[in-house]
Coordinates of C-alpha atoms in Angstrom, one line a residue:
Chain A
X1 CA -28.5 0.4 31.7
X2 CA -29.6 1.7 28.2
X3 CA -27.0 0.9 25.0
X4 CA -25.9 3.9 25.2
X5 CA -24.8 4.6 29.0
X6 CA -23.3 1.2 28.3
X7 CA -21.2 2.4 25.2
X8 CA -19.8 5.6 27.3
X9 CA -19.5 3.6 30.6
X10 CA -18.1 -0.3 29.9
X11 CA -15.1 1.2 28.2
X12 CA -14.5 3.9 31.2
X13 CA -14.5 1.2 33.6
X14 CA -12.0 -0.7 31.7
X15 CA -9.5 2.7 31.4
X16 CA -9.8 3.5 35.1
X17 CA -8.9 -0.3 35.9
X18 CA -6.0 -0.5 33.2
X19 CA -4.6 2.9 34.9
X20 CA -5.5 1.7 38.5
X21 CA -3.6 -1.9 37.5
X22 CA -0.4 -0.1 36.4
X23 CA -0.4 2.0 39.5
X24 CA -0.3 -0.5 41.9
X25 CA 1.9 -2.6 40.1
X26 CA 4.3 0.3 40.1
X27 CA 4.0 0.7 43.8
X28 CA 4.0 -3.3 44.5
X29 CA 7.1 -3.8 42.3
X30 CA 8.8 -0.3 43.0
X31 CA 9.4 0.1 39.1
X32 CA 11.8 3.2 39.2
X33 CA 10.6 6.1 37.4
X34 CA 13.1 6.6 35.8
X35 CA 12.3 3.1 33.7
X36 CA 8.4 2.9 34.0
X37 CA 6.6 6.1 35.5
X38 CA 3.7 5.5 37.5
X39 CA 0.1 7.5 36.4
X40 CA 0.6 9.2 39.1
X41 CA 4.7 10.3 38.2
X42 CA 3.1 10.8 34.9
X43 CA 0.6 13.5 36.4
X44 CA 3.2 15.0 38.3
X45 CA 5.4 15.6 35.3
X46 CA 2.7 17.0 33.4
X47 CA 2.4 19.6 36.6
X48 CA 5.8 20.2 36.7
X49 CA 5.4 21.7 32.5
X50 CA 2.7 23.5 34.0
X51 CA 1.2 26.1 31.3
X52 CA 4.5 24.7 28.8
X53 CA 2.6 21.8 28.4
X54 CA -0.4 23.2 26.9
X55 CA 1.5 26.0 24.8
X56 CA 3.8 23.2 23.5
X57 CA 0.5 21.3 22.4
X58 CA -1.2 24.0 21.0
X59 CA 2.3 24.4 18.6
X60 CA 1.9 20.9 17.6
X61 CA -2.0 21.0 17.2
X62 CA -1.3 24.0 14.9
X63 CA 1.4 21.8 12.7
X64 CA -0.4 18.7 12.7
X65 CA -3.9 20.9 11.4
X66 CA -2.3 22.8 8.4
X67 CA -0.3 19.7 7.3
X68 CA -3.6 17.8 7.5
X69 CA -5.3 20.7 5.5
X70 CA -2.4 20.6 3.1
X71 CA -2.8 17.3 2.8
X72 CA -6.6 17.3 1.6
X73 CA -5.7 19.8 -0.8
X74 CA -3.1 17.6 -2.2
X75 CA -4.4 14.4 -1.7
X76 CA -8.4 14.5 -2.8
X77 CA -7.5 16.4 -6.2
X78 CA -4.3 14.1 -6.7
X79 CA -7.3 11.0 -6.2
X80 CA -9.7 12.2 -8.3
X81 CA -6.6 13.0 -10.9
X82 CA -4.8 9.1 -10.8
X83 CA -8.3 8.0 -10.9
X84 CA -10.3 9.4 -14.1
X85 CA -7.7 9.1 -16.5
X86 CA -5.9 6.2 -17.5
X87 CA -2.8 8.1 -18.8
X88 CA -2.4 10.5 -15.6
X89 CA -3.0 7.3 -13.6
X90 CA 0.2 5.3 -15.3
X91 CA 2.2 8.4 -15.5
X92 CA 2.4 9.7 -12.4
X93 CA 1.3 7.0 -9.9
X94 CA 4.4 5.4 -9.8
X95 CA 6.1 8.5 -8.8
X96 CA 3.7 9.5 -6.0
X97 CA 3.8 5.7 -4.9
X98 CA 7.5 6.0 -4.7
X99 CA 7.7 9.1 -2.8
X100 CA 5.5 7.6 -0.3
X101 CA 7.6 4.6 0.0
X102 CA 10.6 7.1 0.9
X103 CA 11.0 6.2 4.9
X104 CA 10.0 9.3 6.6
X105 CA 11.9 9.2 9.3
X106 CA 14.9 8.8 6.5
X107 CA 14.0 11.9 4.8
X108 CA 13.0 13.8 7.9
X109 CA 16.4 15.3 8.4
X110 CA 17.1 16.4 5.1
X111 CA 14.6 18.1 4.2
X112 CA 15.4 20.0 7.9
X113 CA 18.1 21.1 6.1
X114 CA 17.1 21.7 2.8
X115 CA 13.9 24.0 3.9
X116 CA 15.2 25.4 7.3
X117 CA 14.1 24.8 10.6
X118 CA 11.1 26.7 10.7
X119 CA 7.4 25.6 9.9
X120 CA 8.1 24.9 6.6
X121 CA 9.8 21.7 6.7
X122 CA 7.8 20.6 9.5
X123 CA 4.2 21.0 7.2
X124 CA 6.2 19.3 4.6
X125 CA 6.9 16.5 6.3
X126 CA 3.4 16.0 8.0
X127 CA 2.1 16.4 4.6
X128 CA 4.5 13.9 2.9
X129 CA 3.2 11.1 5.2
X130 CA -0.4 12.3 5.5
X131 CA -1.9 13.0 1.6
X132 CA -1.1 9.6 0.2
X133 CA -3.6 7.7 2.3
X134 CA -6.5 10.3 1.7
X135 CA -5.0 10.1 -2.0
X136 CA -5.6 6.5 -2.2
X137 CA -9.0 6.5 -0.5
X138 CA -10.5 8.9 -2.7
X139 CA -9.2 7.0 -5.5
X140 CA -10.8 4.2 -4.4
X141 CA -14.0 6.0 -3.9
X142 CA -14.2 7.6 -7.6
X143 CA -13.4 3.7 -9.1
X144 CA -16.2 2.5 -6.9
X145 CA -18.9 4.8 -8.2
X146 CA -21.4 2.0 -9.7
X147 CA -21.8 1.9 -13.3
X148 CA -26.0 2.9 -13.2
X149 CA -25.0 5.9 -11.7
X150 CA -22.6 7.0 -14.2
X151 CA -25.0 5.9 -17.0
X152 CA -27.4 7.8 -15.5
X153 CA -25.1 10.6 -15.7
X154 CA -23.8 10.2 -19.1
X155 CA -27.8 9.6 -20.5
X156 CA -28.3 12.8 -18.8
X157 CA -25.9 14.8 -21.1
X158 CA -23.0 15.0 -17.7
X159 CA -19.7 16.2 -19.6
X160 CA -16.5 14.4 -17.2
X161 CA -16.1 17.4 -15.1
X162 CA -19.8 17.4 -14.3
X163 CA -19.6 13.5 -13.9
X164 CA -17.4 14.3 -11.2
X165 CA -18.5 16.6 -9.7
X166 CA -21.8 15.7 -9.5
X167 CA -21.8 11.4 -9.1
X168 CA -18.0 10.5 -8.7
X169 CA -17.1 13.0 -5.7
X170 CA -20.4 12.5 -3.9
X171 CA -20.1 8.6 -3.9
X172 CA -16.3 8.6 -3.1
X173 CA -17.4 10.8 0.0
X174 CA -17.8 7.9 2.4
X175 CA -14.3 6.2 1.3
X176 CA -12.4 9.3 1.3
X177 CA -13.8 9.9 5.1
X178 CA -12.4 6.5 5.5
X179 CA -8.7 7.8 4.3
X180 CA -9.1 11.1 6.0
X181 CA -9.5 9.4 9.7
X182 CA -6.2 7.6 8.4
X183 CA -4.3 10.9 7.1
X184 CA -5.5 12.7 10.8
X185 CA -3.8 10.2 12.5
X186 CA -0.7 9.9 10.3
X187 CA -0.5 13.3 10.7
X188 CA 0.5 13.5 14.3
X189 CA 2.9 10.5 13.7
X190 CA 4.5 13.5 10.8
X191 CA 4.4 16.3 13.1
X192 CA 6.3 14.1 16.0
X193 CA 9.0 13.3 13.9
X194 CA 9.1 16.6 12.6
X195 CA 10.1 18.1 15.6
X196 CA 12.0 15.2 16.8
X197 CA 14.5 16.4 14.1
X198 CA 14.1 20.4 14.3
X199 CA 12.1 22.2 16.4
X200 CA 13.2 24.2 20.0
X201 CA 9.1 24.2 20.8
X202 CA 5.9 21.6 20.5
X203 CA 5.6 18.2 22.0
X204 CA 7.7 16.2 19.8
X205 CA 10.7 18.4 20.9
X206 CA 9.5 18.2 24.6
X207 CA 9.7 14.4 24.0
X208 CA 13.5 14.6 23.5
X209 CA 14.6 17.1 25.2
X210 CA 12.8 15.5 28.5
X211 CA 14.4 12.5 27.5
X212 CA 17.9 13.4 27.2
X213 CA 17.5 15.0 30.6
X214 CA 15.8 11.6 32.1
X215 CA 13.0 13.4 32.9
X216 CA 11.0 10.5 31.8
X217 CA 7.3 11.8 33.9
X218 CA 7.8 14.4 31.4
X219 CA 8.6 12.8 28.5
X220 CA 5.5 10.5 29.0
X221 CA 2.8 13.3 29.9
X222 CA 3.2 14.6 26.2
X223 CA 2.9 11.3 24.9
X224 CA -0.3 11.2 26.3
X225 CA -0.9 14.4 25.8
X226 CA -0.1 13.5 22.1
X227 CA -2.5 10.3 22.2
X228 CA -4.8 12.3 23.5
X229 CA -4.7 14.9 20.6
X230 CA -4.9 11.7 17.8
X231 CA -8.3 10.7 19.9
X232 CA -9.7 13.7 19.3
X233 CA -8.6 14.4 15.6
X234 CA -10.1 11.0 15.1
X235 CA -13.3 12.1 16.7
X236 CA -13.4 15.5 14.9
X237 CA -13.0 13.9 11.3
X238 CA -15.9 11.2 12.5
X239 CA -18.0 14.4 13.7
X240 CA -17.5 16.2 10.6
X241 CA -18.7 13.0 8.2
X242 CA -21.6 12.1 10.8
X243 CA -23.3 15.8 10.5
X244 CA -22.3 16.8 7.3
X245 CA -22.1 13.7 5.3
X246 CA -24.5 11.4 7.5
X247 CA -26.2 9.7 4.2
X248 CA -22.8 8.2 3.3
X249 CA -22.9 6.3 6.6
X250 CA -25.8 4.4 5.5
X251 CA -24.9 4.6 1.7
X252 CA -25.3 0.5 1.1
X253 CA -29.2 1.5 1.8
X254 CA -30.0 3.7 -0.9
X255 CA -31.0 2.3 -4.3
X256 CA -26.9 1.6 -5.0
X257 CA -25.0 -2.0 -5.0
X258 CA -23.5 -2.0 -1.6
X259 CA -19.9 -0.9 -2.0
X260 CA -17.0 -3.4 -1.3
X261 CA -14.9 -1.6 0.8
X262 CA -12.4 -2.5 2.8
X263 CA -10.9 0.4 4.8
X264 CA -8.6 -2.1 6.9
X265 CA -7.1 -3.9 4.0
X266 CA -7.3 -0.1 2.4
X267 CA -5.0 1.0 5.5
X268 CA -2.3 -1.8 5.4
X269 CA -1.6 -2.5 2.0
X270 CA -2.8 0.7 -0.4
X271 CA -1.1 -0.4 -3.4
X272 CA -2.6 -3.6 -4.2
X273 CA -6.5 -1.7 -3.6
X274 CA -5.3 0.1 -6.1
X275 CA -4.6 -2.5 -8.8
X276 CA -7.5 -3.6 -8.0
X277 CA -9.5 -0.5 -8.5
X278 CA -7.5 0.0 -11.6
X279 CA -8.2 -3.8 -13.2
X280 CA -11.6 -2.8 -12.8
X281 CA -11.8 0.8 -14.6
X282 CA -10.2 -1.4 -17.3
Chain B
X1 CA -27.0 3.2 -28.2
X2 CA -30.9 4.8 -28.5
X3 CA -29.4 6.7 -24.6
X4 CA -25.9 7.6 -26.3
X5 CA -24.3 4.7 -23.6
X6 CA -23.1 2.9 -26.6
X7 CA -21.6 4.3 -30.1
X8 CA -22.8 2.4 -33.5
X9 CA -20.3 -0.1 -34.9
X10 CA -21.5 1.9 -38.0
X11 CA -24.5 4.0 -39.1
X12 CA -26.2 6.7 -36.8
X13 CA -28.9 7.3 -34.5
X14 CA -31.9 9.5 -35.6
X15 CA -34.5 10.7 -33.3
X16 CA -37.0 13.5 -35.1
X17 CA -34.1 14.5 -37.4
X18 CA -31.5 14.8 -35.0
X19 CA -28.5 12.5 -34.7
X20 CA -27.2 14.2 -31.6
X21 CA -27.8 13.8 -27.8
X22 CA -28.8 16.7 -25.6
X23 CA -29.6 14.6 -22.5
X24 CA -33.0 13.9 -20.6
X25 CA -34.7 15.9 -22.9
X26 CA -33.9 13.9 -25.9
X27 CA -34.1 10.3 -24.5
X28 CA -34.7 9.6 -21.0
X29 CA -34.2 6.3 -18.9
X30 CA -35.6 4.4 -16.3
X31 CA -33.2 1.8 -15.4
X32 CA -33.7 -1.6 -13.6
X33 CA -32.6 -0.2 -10.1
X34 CA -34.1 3.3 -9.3
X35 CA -30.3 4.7 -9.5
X36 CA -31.2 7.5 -6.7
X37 CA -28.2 9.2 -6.3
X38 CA -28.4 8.7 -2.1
X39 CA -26.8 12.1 -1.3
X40 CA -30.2 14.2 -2.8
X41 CA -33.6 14.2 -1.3
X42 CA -36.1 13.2 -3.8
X43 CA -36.9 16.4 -5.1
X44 CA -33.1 17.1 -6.1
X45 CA -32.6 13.5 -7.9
X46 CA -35.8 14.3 -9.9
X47 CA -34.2 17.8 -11.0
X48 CA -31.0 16.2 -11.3
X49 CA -31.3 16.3 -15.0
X50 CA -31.9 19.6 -15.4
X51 CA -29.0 20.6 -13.0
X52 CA -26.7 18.6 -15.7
X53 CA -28.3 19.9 -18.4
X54 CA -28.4 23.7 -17.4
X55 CA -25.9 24.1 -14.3
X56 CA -28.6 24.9 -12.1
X57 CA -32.6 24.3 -11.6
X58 CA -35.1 27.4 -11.6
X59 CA -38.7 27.6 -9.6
X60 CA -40.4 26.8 -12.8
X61 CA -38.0 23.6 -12.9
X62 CA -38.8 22.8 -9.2
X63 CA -43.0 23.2 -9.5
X64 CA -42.7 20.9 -12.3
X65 CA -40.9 18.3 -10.5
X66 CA -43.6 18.9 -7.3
X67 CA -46.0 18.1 -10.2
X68 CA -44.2 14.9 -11.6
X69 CA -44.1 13.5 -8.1
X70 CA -47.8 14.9 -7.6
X71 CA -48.5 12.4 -10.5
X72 CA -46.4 9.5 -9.7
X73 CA -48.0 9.8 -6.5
X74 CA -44.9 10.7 -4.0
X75 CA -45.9 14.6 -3.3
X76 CA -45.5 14.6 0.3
X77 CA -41.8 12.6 0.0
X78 CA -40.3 15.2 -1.9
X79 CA -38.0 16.3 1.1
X80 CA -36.9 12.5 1.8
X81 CA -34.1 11.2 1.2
X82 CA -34.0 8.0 -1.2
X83 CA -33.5 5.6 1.5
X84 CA -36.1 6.2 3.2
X85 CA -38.4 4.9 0.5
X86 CA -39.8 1.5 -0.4
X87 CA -38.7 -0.2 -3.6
X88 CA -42.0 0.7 -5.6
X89 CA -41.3 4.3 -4.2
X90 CA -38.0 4.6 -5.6
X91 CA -38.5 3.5 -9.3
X92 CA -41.8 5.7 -9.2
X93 CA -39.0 8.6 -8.3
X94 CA -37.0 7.7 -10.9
X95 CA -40.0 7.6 -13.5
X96 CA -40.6 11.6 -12.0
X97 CA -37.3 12.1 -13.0
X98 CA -37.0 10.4 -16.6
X99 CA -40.1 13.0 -17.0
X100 CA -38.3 16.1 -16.2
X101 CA -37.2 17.4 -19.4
X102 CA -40.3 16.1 -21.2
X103 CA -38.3 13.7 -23.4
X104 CA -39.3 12.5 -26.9
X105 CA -38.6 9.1 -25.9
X106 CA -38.5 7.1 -22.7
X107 CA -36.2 4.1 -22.3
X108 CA -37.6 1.4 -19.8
X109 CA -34.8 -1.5 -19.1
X110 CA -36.6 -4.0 -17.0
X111 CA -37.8 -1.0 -14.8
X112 CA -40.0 -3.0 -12.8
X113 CA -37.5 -6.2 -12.4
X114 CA -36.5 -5.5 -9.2
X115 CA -39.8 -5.1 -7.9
X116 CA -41.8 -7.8 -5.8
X117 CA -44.4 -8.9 -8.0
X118 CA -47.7 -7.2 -5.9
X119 CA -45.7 -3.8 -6.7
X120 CA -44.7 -4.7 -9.8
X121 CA -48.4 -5.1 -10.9
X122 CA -48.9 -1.8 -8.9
X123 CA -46.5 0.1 -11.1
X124 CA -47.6 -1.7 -14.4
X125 CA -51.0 0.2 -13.9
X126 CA -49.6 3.3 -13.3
X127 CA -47.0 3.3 -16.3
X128 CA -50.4 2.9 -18.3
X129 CA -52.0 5.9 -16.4
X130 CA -48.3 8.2 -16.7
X131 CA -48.6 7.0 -21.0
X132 CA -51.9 7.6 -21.1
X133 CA -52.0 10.9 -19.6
X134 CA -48.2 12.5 -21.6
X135 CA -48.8 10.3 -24.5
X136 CA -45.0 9.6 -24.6
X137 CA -43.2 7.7 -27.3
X138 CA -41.7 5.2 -24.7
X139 CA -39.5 2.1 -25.3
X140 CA -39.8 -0.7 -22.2
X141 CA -37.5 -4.0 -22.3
X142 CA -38.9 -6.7 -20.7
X143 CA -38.4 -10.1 -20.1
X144 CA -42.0 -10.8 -19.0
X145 CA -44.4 -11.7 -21.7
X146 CA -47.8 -10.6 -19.5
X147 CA -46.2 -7.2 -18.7
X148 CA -45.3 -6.8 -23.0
X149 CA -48.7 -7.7 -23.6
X150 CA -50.5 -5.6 -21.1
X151 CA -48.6 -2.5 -21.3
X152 CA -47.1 -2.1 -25.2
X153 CA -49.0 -0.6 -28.9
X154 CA -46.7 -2.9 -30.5
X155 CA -44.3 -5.6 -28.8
X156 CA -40.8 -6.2 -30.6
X157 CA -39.2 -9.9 -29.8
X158 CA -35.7 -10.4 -30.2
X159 CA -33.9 -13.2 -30.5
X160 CA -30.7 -13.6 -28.2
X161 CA -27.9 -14.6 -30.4
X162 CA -27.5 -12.9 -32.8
X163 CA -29.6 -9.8 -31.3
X164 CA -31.9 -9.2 -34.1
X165 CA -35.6 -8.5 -33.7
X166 CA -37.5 -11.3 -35.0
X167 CA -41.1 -10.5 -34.8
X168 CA -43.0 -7.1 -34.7
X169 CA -46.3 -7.6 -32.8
X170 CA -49.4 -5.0 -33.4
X171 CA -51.2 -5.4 -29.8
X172 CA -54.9 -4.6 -30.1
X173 CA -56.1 -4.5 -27.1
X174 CA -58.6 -1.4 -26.3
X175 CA -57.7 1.0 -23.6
X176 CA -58.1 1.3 -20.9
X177 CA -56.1 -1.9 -20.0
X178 CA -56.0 -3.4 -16.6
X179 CA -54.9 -6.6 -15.3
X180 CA -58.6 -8.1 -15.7
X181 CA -57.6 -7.8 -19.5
X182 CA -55.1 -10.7 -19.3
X183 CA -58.1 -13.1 -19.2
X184 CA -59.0 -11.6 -22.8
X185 CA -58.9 -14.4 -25.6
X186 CA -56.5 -11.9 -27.7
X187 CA -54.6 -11.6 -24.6
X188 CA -54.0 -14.8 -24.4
X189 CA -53.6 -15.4 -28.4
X190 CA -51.0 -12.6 -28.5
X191 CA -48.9 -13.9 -25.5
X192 CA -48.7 -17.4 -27.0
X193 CA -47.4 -16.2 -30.4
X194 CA -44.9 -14.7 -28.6
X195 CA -44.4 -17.4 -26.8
X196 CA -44.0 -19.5 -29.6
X197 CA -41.7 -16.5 -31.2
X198 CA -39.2 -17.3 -28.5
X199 CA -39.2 -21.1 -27.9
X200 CA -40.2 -22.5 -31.2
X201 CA -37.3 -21.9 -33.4
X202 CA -35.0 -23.1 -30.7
X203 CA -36.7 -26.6 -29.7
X204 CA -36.4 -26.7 -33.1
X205 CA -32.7 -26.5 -33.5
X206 CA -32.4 -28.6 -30.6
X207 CA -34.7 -31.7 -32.2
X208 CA -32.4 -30.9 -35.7
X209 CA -28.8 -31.8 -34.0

């Protein structure tokens, strides 16, 4: 068995046990369905949506993809803003750290009824959670362009905006990838709770509604279907930096100092990367 | 502060009459590390300068870049990308690209220091070649005495605290050089006095206290 048909097949296996396991456990311990469906219950309640189920995801997909794009637009420029410039950086950093440190959850409902229950509030929200870490990320990246390459730059006659473009974005490509697969992710988190609180379609509204009728089969088939949708989205951002950005995978080869980075540490606790990063553009 | 990476405490920077900096085709450098910028093939990091300089490289830009890396012996990696190069194949890149925009003078910072030593004397011989054949005004630091010798007109020693020069060396040494010319006698003289230039003055000190 090559490396490969190991790599598709070992973790197969393991999924078709885990869901095998649980289904016989529900049958050997007659779990009721209404407390722990079986895969099986699950199925069936998927059926019993029937083409809902699909309509209802593609609503979601639709919110989750917009916020996300939203939150690029926001987030990458707001990074490459905090990041070159000392006095943006201490003026408005605080701000953005503290509306991200706003529960979401908290503010979910309010801004339902500040901005209506159409898409509106929903993009907000799923962008509110979503641009900070691809904000911080690309940050990160624009801090941790090496010095030689910026020398090079400025011996070369590079104004800023030309340093940017040309040195600062490219390097910060592989790190912002990093906060991107984070922000994709996030993003269906925003666009669950956004219809949790106002929305009469999309899975995060089939989630409660299902729920309050004790349909749980139901209730559980979205969240897979929902899982299923984060997979993807992960896979799709990975996609997009292998073909399109494929020499930032391997950027520690090239002829620059490989790059501390950290994306787990960079996930959990943003705030203190970026004191870091900042201690060191001073 | 000769690149514009540093401003003066006071005075100015002249070169040919001019105090300001118009990029690689005032003063170019060659750093320690090749400094490829690892998301252009080799071609595009040797244009690099002109793209910075005037937004965007023409055909004439690109044949003379073909011709640079013709020269520094790299023609037929001109579509690689830089990590697919050795070392030795990435500084002689970066030399195609200090080259570009023809500059009056070249800055060298230990451009061979990262090298193994059987490129390094590779490279060594074809810096001579690259001077020979442009005749460029070019300034190399170095912290090897054989490589001052061999490849410099005149060899500058400074002195590490304060950073002053302390001796100006005339090298005559007739040209072609090659490595066989470190067994000259003046070779040898000239390597000795500066030598001597750098530990002399500080045994001394340290016999005085």
């Amino acid at each position: 068995m090559t490396t490969t048909q190991r790599r598709i097949f070992l973790p197969l296996i393991t999924f078709v046990l885990f869901v095998a396991l649980w289904q016989i456990l529900s049958w050997g311990l007659r779990v009721p369905v209404y407390l722990m469906p079986s895969p099986i219950d699950i199925f069936n309640g998927g059926m019993r949506l029937g083409p809902a189920l699909f309509t209802n995801t593609g609503e979601t997909l639709i919110t989750i993809l917009i916020g996300f794009a939203l939150s690029c637009a926001i987030g990458i420029p707001l990074g490459v803003l905090v990041s070159v410039n000392r006095i943006t950086s201490e003026a408005i950093y605080p701000l953005i750290v503290f509306l991200n440190a706003i529960p979401i959850v908290a503010i979910a409902p309010i801004l339902v009824v500040i901005f209506g229950t159409d898409m509106v509030a929903r993009l907000i929200i799923v962008t509110l959670i979503a641009f900070f870490p691809i904000m911080v990320a690309t940050a990160s990246g624009i801090l941790d362009t090496p010095d030689e390459m910026l020398d090079l730059a400025r011996v070369a006659g590079a104004s800023p905006l030309t340093e940017i473009l040309t040195v600062r974005l490219p390097h910060a490509i592989a790190l912002i990838f990093g906060g991107l697969r984070i922000g994709v992710t996030v993003a269906v988190v925003g666009a669950v709770v956004a219809e949790f609180v106002n929305a009469n379609k999309g899975l995060g509204f089939l989630v409660t509604s299902s729920t309050a009728q004790f349909a749980i089969p139901t209730a559980m088939a979205c969240v897979v279907m929902l899982a299923l949708i984060s997979v993807v989205l992960y896979e799709g951002v990975n996609f997009v930096h292998r073909t399109f950005f494929g020499w930032s995978l391997r950027q520690e080869a090239g002829a620059t100092k490989p790059p501390q980075r950290n994306t787990g540490r960079l996930a959990g606790r943003p705030f203190f990367v970026w004191r870091a990063a900042v201690r060191r553009l001073r | 502060m000769l690149a514009g990476l540093q401003k003066p405490t006071t005075g100015d920077v002249w070169i040919g009459g001019d105090k300001n900096r118009r990029g690689f085709s005032e003063v170019a450098i060659v750093f320690q590390r090749a400094t490829l910028l690892p998301w252009l093939t080799i071609l595009k990091n040797v244009l690099y300068p002109v793209r910075v300089l005037n937004g965007r490289a023409d055909a004439q830009d690109k044949a003379r870049a073909l011709e640079l890396l013709e020269m520094v012996g790299l023609a037929d990696m001109a579509e690689r990308m830089p990590h697919e190069l050795s070392g030795g194949m990435q500084q002689r890149a970066a030399i195609a690209r200090s080259l570009i925009l023809d500059p009056k003078i070249l800055l060298m910072d230990e451009p061979f220091g990262a090298l193994d030593a059987l490129t390094r004397e590779d490279l060594q011989l074809d810096l001579l070649d690259i001077h020979a054949r442009t005749r460029k005004t070019i300034l190399l630091v170095t912290h090897s005495i054989n490589e001052a010798v061999l490849l410099s007109d005149r060899v500058a020693v400074m002195s590490a605290r304060p950073g002053r020069m302390q001796d100006l060396i005339e090298i005559d040494i007739p040209k072609p050089r090659s490595h066989e010319s470190a067994a000259l006698p003046a070779f040898i003289d000239y390597s000795k006095r500066i030598r001597d230039d750098i530990f002399g003055p500080r045994a001394h000190r340290i016999s005085a206290s």
